[in-house]
Amino acid sequence: MKKMLTIAQRELAGYFFSPLAYGVGAIYLLCCGIVFFHGLDAFGIPPVFETGREPTMRPLFEMMASATVVVLPLLTMRLVSEEFSSGTIETLMTAPISDAQVIIGKFLSVLGFFAILLAASLFYVILLSIYGSPDAGVTVSGYLGLLLLGGAFISVGLFTSTLTGHQLLAAILAMVILSVFTALAWAVVAFAPQPWNVIAVRFNALSYFRDFARGVFDTRGLVFFLSVAVFFLYLSIKMLESRRWR
Amino acid sequence: MIDVKNLTKWYGRVLAVDGISFHVERGSIVGFLGPNGAGKSTTLKILTCYLPATGGKVTIANHDIFTESMEVRRMLGYMPESVPLYPEMRVVEYLNFRARLRDIPGSRRQAEIDRVAERCWLSKPENMLRRRLGELSRGYKQRVGLADVLLHNPPVLVLDEPTIGLDPAQIRSMRELIQSLAGEHTVILSSHILAEVEQTCTHLIIIAGGRIAATGTPGELRDRVTGPSRIIAEVRGEDEQATVQAAKTIRGAKEIQVSSQGNWRRLLISSEQDADIRGEVFKLAGQKGWQLRELRREIGSLEDFFVQITYEQNLQAGLWKSAARA
């Protein structure tokens, strides 16, 4: 446990020295700001902060969830990939630390960074509470949903990062896998015949998230996000171990 | 301390290490010597539990590297060839991070960092502890790598090419540092430069093509590899043919080559292992009335032996490649 936190701490500190992490974080928060004050006409998202509207964070939450498909792979891509390309994996894995400790430590670091980004968006909740009274339950369950969705998506990105020493490739692979859980699942549900659409519903991460954003705590969503996270973390540990028998 | 039996490693269909066995005594400094691609780094990576072996058994202080990997890693300090570091961290942050991975308790961490920093010249004469690793020169990176390896005071140190890329002054100080570690630590280091390990190590293992070509102390090896000696003599008096004919009568002379330089005949005479036939050559010159302007004996050196091994391996690799092409 202690070593896991040591890894997590080092990685998290690493984000604060990475221009990429600052850039990605800034763009993510900028998008939040745009949706909050202006909405996004192209996607049919109305502004959140407008007189006469119901004071709810829902449109903002949905945008924040969709954007993770691009944002999180950019944050996770370097995690293991960089260790491979720079060779630090050798010093790391010859220290008395298990593969699982390394993977989970790295996972926690991105989750921590993502939580910091989410915390920055609390500013909008405060602003909304000053001018109206948003439902506290919806807000809490929305953030909980974002963290769960983030955890699942981060483990996907972490997994693709163990596959290659090329960071960009890792990011693109992660985006492809995440698109299966979001865009592809949505398209299949909307356009494909039975039984495909029924199956795809089960894999649509964003529709599970929508429940959380509405303030509905659904155990199906909880189970889905947790099992995706555990599955890909397990695969990541196995991939890291696989260097031993490859 | 370290016991390697029949160690084998295949990378896919390439055999990198071909059944090597050796034993390292506690407190000795062992030099792993071999041309590039001989299997040195692979062997070291297996010893440090980074790569698994395909076959064979390795124990370090009676712990099997495969089944007791964590115990082995705790007793080991490994510095990889390129000394990979995290460029965004400061020296002291990095050492602190490594100390925590090695379970050094918080109360002792600072003391240990101070100790290794001083030993590896990171705090004196110039304090480098607050510098970022990415800004350090090659020599300083190497020192940080070594400081990291010494942090937990491990009984076994594995250093892959510790002096590569250093300038002559740095090589000397690195060599002195490594020598000062003997006794307290068992050190295995690799190199492809003979002169270097010859001076630092108490024991040499010469490896080529994944096999052990020779092993022993530098002195033993030098004695053993001294091949058939050669006599070089330059004489004047007769033509090439007659000179060779006369030289053939010398007892102990095995093979004679001759070349001419004006009137001078340069003879290269190979002899039996230990025979020194300079006296005979001198006598012959006296009998024939030749003028003699040079007479010396050449002995095969460790360097020659090593170059020969390297040459043979390159030749084999070349043959293999051309066979693969055809």
XYZ file of C-alpha atoms in Angstrom:
572
model
C 0.000 0.000 0.000
C 2.743 2.431 0.963
C 4.693 1.715 -2.202
C 1.560 2.115 -4.288
C 1.108 5.588 -2.846
C 4.793 6.329 -3.447
C 4.275 5.562 -7.136
C 1.012 7.523 -7.229
C 2.623 10.528 -5.599
C 5.562 10.574 -8.009
C 3.291 10.301 -11.030
C 0.923 12.964 -9.775
C 3.835 15.322 -9.175
C 4.956 14.479 -12.704
C 1.686 15.889 -14.089
C 2.473 19.249 -12.584
C 5.709 19.369 -14.588
C 4.061 18.323 -17.795
C 2.982 21.088 -20.188
C 0.688 18.573 -21.835
C -1.239 17.963 -18.615
C -1.649 21.714 -18.072
C -2.793 22.159 -21.673
C -5.260 19.299 -21.558
C -6.587 20.438 -18.188
C -6.964 24.017 -19.383
C -8.851 22.991 -22.519
C -11.115 20.708 -20.494
C -11.975 23.510 -18.090
C -12.362 25.959 -20.973
C -14.944 23.651 -22.537
C -16.733 23.535 -19.172
C -16.784 27.323 -19.107
C -18.136 27.591 -22.643
C -20.947 25.129 -21.938
C -21.710 26.814 -18.650
C -22.072 30.314 -20.042
C -22.933 29.828 -23.725
C -23.923 26.223 -24.353
C -22.887 24.429 -27.518
C -25.398 25.003 -30.289
C -23.758 22.479 -32.588
C -24.456 19.672 -30.122
C -27.778 21.041 -28.986
C -26.465 21.777 -25.484
C -28.144 24.806 -23.910
C -26.210 27.160 -21.635
C -26.389 26.274 -17.952
C -26.074 29.762 -16.561
C -29.035 31.616 -18.003
C -31.948 33.431 -16.409
C -35.141 31.495 -16.457
C -33.471 28.095 -16.682
C -33.652 25.332 -14.125
C -30.465 25.600 -12.031
C -28.911 22.230 -12.792
C -25.428 21.046 -13.703
C -26.767 18.296 -15.974
C -25.787 19.655 -19.423
C -22.351 20.474 -18.059
C -21.945 16.973 -16.572
C -22.865 15.348 -19.882
C -20.334 17.419 -21.750
C -17.680 16.684 -19.103
C -18.353 12.963 -19.448
C -18.182 12.970 -23.259
C -14.963 14.963 -23.304
C -13.163 12.353 -21.180
C -12.985 10.133 -24.269
C -10.320 12.509 -25.605
C -8.991 14.034 -22.394
C -8.209 10.944 -20.330
C -6.185 9.067 -23.001
C -3.994 12.155 -23.336
C -3.340 12.016 -19.597
C -2.823 8.258 -19.353
C -0.720 7.704 -22.473
C 2.610 8.387 -20.824
C 2.085 6.303 -17.696
C 3.822 3.066 -18.673
C 4.736 3.944 -22.232
C 7.285 6.519 -21.093
C 8.887 4.065 -18.679
C 9.404 1.688 -21.582
C 10.780 4.255 -24.001
C 13.130 5.905 -21.486
C 14.235 2.608 -19.938
C 13.259 3.601 -16.384
C 11.098 0.475 -16.357
C 14.312 -1.448 -15.676
C 15.180 0.394 -12.489
C 11.534 0.408 -11.447
C 10.924 -3.301 -11.919
C 14.200 -4.340 -10.318
C 13.207 -2.525 -7.133
C 11.255 -4.640 -4.657
C 7.819 -3.662 -5.930
C 5.164 -5.813 -7.553
C 3.634 -5.218 -10.977
C 0.225 -4.699 -9.381
C 1.576 -2.006 -7.036
C 3.040 -0.132 -10.007
C -0.151 -0.328 -12.071
C -2.541 0.611 -9.266
C -0.252 3.414 -8.108
C -0.218 4.872 -11.588
C -3.980 4.451 -11.867
C -4.502 6.374 -8.635
C -2.291 9.212 -9.822
C -4.428 9.925 -12.907
C -7.598 9.493 -10.914
C -6.168 12.066 -8.508
C -5.336 14.477 -11.310
C -8.804 14.017 -12.794
C -10.340 14.650 -9.383
C -8.375 17.909 -9.187
C -9.797 18.939 -12.567
C -13.297 18.082 -11.363
C -12.704 20.048 -8.191
C -11.879 23.099 -10.323
C -15.313 22.829 -11.917
C -16.910 23.173 -8.460
C -16.579 26.874 -9.138
C -19.636 26.603 -11.425
C -21.625 24.817 -8.734
C -20.869 27.696 -6.368
C -21.861 30.239 -8.975
C -25.100 28.379 -9.617
C -25.876 28.185 -5.892
C -25.458 31.933 -5.514
C -28.086 32.693 -8.149
C -30.341 29.689 -7.671
C -30.646 26.528 -5.670
C -29.442 23.510 -7.620
C -30.394 20.075 -6.313
C -27.573 18.897 -4.061
C -28.366 15.229 -4.747
C -27.998 15.662 -8.514
C -24.719 17.492 -8.085
C -23.242 14.867 -5.790
C -24.356 11.917 -7.892
C -23.141 13.696 -11.042
C -19.628 14.071 -9.628
C -19.710 10.509 -8.318
C -20.693 9.336 -11.802
C -17.849 11.346 -13.341
C -15.357 9.759 -10.977
C -16.655 6.256 -11.722
C -16.658 6.861 -15.464
C -13.212 8.432 -15.169
C -11.881 5.426 -13.259
C -13.137 3.041 -15.938
C -11.746 5.133 -18.799
C -8.408 5.719 -17.063
C -7.887 1.972 -16.686
C -8.500 1.587 -20.439
C -5.889 4.267 -21.147
C -3.490 2.719 -18.677
C -3.879 -0.624 -20.412
C -3.090 0.755 -23.886
C -0.077 2.519 -22.378
C 1.363 -0.856 -21.360
C 1.092 -2.074 -24.958
C 3.585 0.225 -26.627
C 6.530 2.515 -26.077
C 4.925 5.106 -28.366
C 2.790 7.458 -26.314
C 0.697 8.784 -29.169
C -0.142 5.286 -30.330
C -1.215 4.434 -26.783
C -3.507 7.495 -26.731
C -5.067 6.682 -30.100
C -5.664 3.049 -29.120
C -7.339 4.182 -25.918
C -9.563 6.613 -27.815
C -10.571 3.811 -30.194
C -11.513 1.491 -27.318
C -13.373 4.282 -25.518
C -15.254 5.097 -28.727
C -16.555 1.536 -28.701
C -18.038 2.184 -25.250
C -19.485 5.540 -26.275
C -20.009 6.473 -29.945
C -20.192 2.951 -31.364
C -22.467 1.682 -28.593
C -24.713 4.693 -29.148
C -24.818 4.194 -32.927
C -25.604 0.489 -32.600
C -28.401 1.212 -30.146
C -29.824 3.846 -32.464
C -29.504 2.119 -35.812
C -28.785 -1.608 -35.550
C -31.544 -4.252 -35.482
C -32.199 -6.709 -32.652
C -30.396 -8.358 -30.906
C -27.403 -6.070 -31.494
C -28.994 -2.942 -30.116
C -30.059 -4.767 -26.940
C -26.505 -5.954 -26.377
C -25.027 -2.534 -27.152
C -27.202 -0.878 -24.527
C -25.217 -2.791 -21.911
C -21.961 -1.323 -23.172
C -23.040 2.291 -23.488
C -20.998 4.036 -20.816
C -22.582 7.418 -21.446
C -26.110 6.148 -20.988
C -25.110 4.677 -17.617
C -23.607 8.028 -16.795
C -26.776 9.853 -17.793
C -28.541 8.195 -14.877
C -25.959 9.570 -12.469
C -26.241 13.037 -14.052
C -29.998 12.937 -13.511
C -29.459 12.155 -9.863
C -30.432 8.493 -10.157
C -28.043 6.151 -8.422
C -28.257 2.945 -10.422
C -26.247 -0.078 -9.298
C -26.067 -1.296 -12.923
C -23.947 1.745 -13.751
C -21.843 1.257 -10.642
C -21.221 -2.394 -11.519
C -20.461 -1.549 -15.141
C -17.874 1.144 -14.362
C -16.227 -0.860 -11.597
C -16.010 -4.017 -13.675
C -14.515 -2.164 -16.661
C -11.947 -0.598 -14.342
C -11.045 -3.898 -12.670
C -10.921 -5.770 -15.992
C -8.549 -3.314 -17.677
C -6.405 -2.920 -14.563
C -6.066 -6.694 -14.513
C -5.100 -6.708 -18.196
C -2.547 -3.943 -17.551
C -0.912 -5.932 -14.754
C -0.805 -9.002 -16.988
C 0.704 -6.961 -19.837
C 3.408 -5.639 -17.547
C 4.092 -9.175 -16.341
C 4.138 -10.447 -19.886
C 7.568 -8.958 -20.526
C 8.774 -11.857 -18.410
C 7.571 -14.529 -20.798
C 7.624 -12.660 -24.119
C 27.245 -15.350 -3.169
C 26.037 -15.637 -6.749
C 25.646 -19.012 -8.329
C 24.710 -19.381 -11.971
C 24.101 -22.806 -13.440
C 23.523 -23.506 -17.084
C 21.791 -20.205 -17.724
C 20.086 -19.996 -21.116
C 18.093 -17.224 -22.744
C 16.322 -17.250 -26.076
C 14.886 -14.068 -27.558
C 12.335 -15.633 -29.873
C 14.564 -17.686 -32.147
C 17.799 -15.946 -31.247
C 19.945 -17.592 -28.613
C 21.428 -14.769 -26.522
C 22.890 -16.726 -23.615
C 23.951 -20.283 -24.239
C 24.165 -22.326 -21.068
C 26.654 -20.316 -18.989
C 27.669 -21.261 -15.443
C 29.820 -19.335 -13.002
C 30.210 -18.610 -9.338
C 30.951 -15.307 -7.633
C 32.509 -15.169 -4.167
C 31.316 -12.709 -1.545
C 33.180 -9.425 -1.597
C 34.790 -9.815 -4.990
C 34.548 -7.534 -7.994
C 33.754 -9.533 -11.085
C 34.173 -8.095 -14.537
C 31.937 -9.328 -17.273
C 33.846 -8.768 -20.422
C 32.733 -9.311 -23.961
C 32.212 -7.683 -27.314
C 28.949 -5.877 -28.003
C 26.075 -8.309 -28.297
C 27.889 -11.095 -26.456
C 25.062 -11.553 -23.954
C 26.481 -9.487 -21.075
C 23.520 -7.196 -20.564
C 21.073 -10.043 -20.999
C 22.818 -12.044 -18.297
C 22.793 -9.055 -15.945
C 19.111 -8.413 -16.637
C 18.351 -11.993 -15.715
C 20.398 -11.769 -12.500
C 18.476 -8.675 -11.464
C 15.072 -10.312 -12.039
C 14.178 -7.979 -14.884
C 14.077 -10.736 -17.480
C 13.329 -14.388 -16.854
C 15.757 -17.038 -18.030
C 14.656 -19.608 -20.565
C 16.547 -22.284 -18.701
C 19.009 -22.810 -15.876
C 19.131 -21.792 -12.252
C 20.463 -18.681 -10.554
C 20.691 -18.150 -6.825
C 21.857 -14.999 -5.089
C 22.759 -15.526 -1.418
C 20.794 -18.785 -1.571
C 17.638 -17.108 -2.880
C 16.357 -18.345 -6.211
C 15.857 -15.394 -8.562
C 12.715 -16.873 -10.016
C 10.803 -18.078 -6.973
C 12.110 -15.506 -4.466
C 12.289 -12.494 -6.717
C 11.353 -9.936 -4.042
C 14.041 -11.125 -1.593
C 16.612 -11.020 -4.366
C 15.564 -7.521 -5.448
C 15.887 -6.287 -1.870
C 19.506 -7.452 -1.750
C 20.421 -6.067 -5.110
C 21.323 -2.735 -6.592
C 21.160 -2.597 -10.368
C 22.394 0.226 -12.566
C 21.278 -0.313 -16.178
C 23.558 0.588 -19.039
C 22.013 3.917 -20.029
C 21.189 4.995 -16.426
C 17.573 5.854 -17.141
C 16.189 8.603 -14.847
C 13.036 10.691 -14.638
C 14.091 14.035 -16.148
C 11.525 16.178 -14.333
C 12.622 15.121 -10.829
C 15.299 16.741 -8.707
C 18.216 14.583 -7.573
C 17.093 14.582 -3.957
C 13.480 13.852 -4.919
C 14.592 10.926 -7.024
C 16.766 9.470 -4.269
C 13.912 9.929 -1.822
C 11.526 8.147 -4.199
C 13.944 5.260 -4.638
C 14.520 5.047 -0.877
C 10.789 4.728 -0.312
C 10.522 1.970 -2.911
C 13.302 0.177 -1.031
C 11.427 0.336 2.304
C 13.945 2.617 3.979
C 12.022 4.057 6.946
C 11.356 7.793 6.956
C 13.583 8.423 9.963
C 16.666 7.023 8.194
C 15.957 8.236 4.682
C 17.638 11.622 4.904
C 20.733 10.147 6.529
C 21.058 7.501 3.810
C 20.612 10.090 1.071
C 23.305 12.273 2.647
C 25.607 9.272 2.913
C 25.324 8.197 -0.746
C 25.353 11.787 -1.988
C 28.665 12.344 -0.286
C 30.109 9.061 -1.429
C 29.145 9.689 -5.057
C 30.292 13.358 -5.026
C 26.800 14.743 -5.426
C 26.870 17.039 -2.392
C 30.571 17.931 -2.528
C 32.437 19.707 -4.067
C 29.333 21.113 -5.699
C 25.848 20.506 -4.309
C 23.850 18.885 -7.094
C 20.986 17.623 -4.959
C 18.561 20.363 -5.987
C 19.303 20.035 -9.710
C 16.825 18.459 -12.061
C 17.893 15.100 -13.452
C 17.141 16.208 -17.000
C 19.744 18.989 -16.737
C 22.596 16.815 -15.499
C 25.600 15.890 -17.606
C 26.342 12.286 -18.404
C 28.876 11.978 -15.609
C 26.511 13.289 -12.977
C 23.694 11.044 -14.200
C 26.019 8.114 -13.755
C 26.746 9.248 -10.210
C 23.054 9.580 -9.420
C 22.559 6.064 -10.790
C 25.313 4.775 -8.539
C 23.991 6.712 -5.530
C 20.579 5.130 -6.117
C 22.140 1.680 -6.190
C 23.983 2.262 -2.892
C 21.004 3.755 -1.035
C 19.862 0.581 0.682
C 23.419 -0.709 1.108
C 22.754 -3.909 -0.812
C 25.188 -6.823 -0.527
C 25.184 -7.274 -4.305
C 25.724 -4.553 -6.891
C 25.153 -5.121 -10.584
C 26.524 -2.358 -12.785
C 26.044 -2.512 -16.530
C 28.811 -0.562 -18.283
C 29.362 1.828 -15.360
C 32.031 3.915 -17.078
C 30.667 4.140 -20.589
C 30.340 7.714 -21.800
C 32.520 9.204 -19.060
C 35.616 11.313 -19.611
C 39.010 9.985 -18.484
C 38.972 11.809 -15.142
C 35.479 10.582 -14.404
C 36.425 7.055 -15.409
C 39.246 7.137 -12.906
C 37.066 8.384 -10.065
C 34.325 5.897 -10.925
C 36.932 3.128 -10.908
C 38.232 4.199 -7.515
C 34.721 4.329 -6.171
C 33.962 0.821 -7.408
C 37.195 -0.495 -5.946
C 36.316 1.041 -2.604
C 33.100 -1.001 -2.612
C 34.887 -4.349 -2.670
C 34.772 -6.444 0.469
C 31.653 -4.808 1.793
C 29.738 -5.478 -1.420
C 29.908 -8.088 -4.112
C 30.092 -6.267 -7.423
C 29.405 -7.521 -10.915
C 30.153 -5.057 -13.669
C 30.216 -5.387 -17.392
C 32.390 -3.738 -19.949
C 33.682 -4.187 -23.437
C 36.942 -2.450 -22.619
C 39.557 -4.828 -21.339
C 41.981 -2.336 -19.843
C 39.267 -1.091 -17.590
C 38.116 -4.320 -15.986
C 41.678 -5.583 -15.815
C 42.442 -2.832 -13.318
C 39.227 -2.830 -11.327
C 38.237 -6.455 -11.037
C 39.484 -9.314 -8.941
C 37.934 -11.796 -11.313
C 37.148 -11.776 -15.032
C 34.582 -13.649 -17.034
C 35.069 -13.291 -20.753
C 31.917 -13.984 -22.664
C 31.408 -14.200 -26.401
C 28.524 -15.398 -28.505
C 26.522 -16.178 -25.368
C 29.178 -18.545 -23.986
C 31.965 -18.184 -21.478
C 35.226 -18.025 -23.382
C 37.517 -17.795 -20.369
C 37.362 -17.088 -16.668
C 39.875 -16.435 -13.895
C 41.760 -13.637 -12.214
C 43.375 -11.160 -14.600
C 46.773 -12.725 -13.796
C 45.601 -16.271 -14.429
C 44.013 -15.319 -17.682
C 47.122 -13.536 -18.829
C 49.179 -16.661 -18.157
C 46.694 -18.939 -19.803
C 46.089 -16.976 -22.944
C 49.766 -16.434 -23.665
C 49.753 -18.238 -26.968
C 52.734 -19.545 -28.922
C 55.379 -16.876 -28.880
C 56.910 -15.380 -31.985
C 60.446 -14.299 -32.625
C 61.113 -11.328 -34.838
C 64.577 -11.066 -36.313
C 66.037 -8.790 -38.963
C 69.174 -10.013 -40.607
C 71.339 -9.153 -43.615
C 73.602 -11.455 -45.523
C 71.772 -13.758 -47.867
C 68.730 -13.732 -50.132
C 65.264 -14.650 -48.865
C 65.362 -18.296 -49.867
C 68.709 -19.035 -48.291
C 67.796 -17.161 -45.122
C 64.602 -19.205 -44.680
C 66.457 -22.446 -45.412
C 68.998 -21.617 -42.732
C 66.311 -20.563 -40.214
C 64.503 -23.872 -40.677
C 67.435 -25.649 -39.073
C 66.745 -23.940 -35.754
C 65.375 -26.372 -33.180
C 61.899 -25.388 -31.995
C 61.054 -23.234 -34.978
C 57.657 -24.179 -36.303
C 56.755 -21.729 -38.985
C 58.812 -19.117 -40.741
C 57.708 -16.094 -42.706
C 60.045 -13.742 -44.425
C 59.798 -10.293 -45.957
C 62.452 -8.057 -47.387
C 63.384 -4.448 -46.904
C 66.274 -3.669 -49.181
C 69.013 -6.075 -48.174
C 67.437 -6.779 -44.840
C 65.390 -9.930 -44.344
C 62.701 -9.749 -41.698
C 61.991 -13.185 -40.226
C 58.871 -14.080 -38.244
C 59.505 -17.383 -36.498
C 56.754 -19.086 -34.535
C 57.909 -21.453 -31.888
C 56.519 -23.977 -29.436
C 54.521 -22.688 -26.465
C 57.247 -21.738 -24.006
C 60.329 -22.114 -26.114
C 62.507 -19.046 -26.316
C 64.707 -19.527 -29.342
C 66.332 -16.130 -29.441
C 69.603 -17.661 -28.430
C 69.470 -20.115 -31.309
C 68.749 -17.349 -33.775
C 71.708 -15.368 -32.486
C 73.985 -18.378 -32.789
C 72.799 -19.047 -36.325
C 73.479 -15.468 -37.338
C 76.983 -15.833 -35.899
C 77.636 -19.043 -37.800
C 76.378 -17.636 -41.099
C 78.088 -14.313 -40.598
C 74.796 -12.387 -40.865
C 74.351 -8.927 -39.528
C 71.630 -8.798 -36.918
C 69.823 -5.522 -36.211
C 66.703 -6.652 -34.368
C 65.836 -9.657 -32.269
C 62.822 -9.796 -29.993
C 60.118 -12.080 -28.685
C 56.433 -11.287 -28.893
C 54.025 -12.805 -26.380
C 50.278 -13.016 -26.919
C 48.544 -10.652 -24.501
C 45.140 -10.704 -22.898
C 44.303 -7.902 -25.257
C 45.175 -10.072 -28.281
C 43.075 -12.872 -26.905
C 40.150 -10.570 -26.373
C 40.470 -8.989 -29.789
C 40.607 -12.448 -31.294
C 37.406 -13.481 -29.521
C 35.695 -10.330 -30.647
C 36.936 -10.853 -34.165
C 35.722 -14.443 -34.241
C 32.340 -13.468 -32.945
C 31.983 -10.725 -35.514
C 33.068 -13.151 -38.187
C 30.456 -15.642 -37.073
C 27.786 -12.994 -36.907
C 28.806 -11.866 -40.390
C 28.662 -15.418 -41.739
C 25.337 -15.939 -40.092
C 23.990 -12.756 -41.601
C 25.224 -13.578 -45.090
C 23.767 -17.069 -44.729
C 20.473 -15.538 -43.726
C 20.616 -13.235 -46.724
C 21.293 -16.124 -49.098
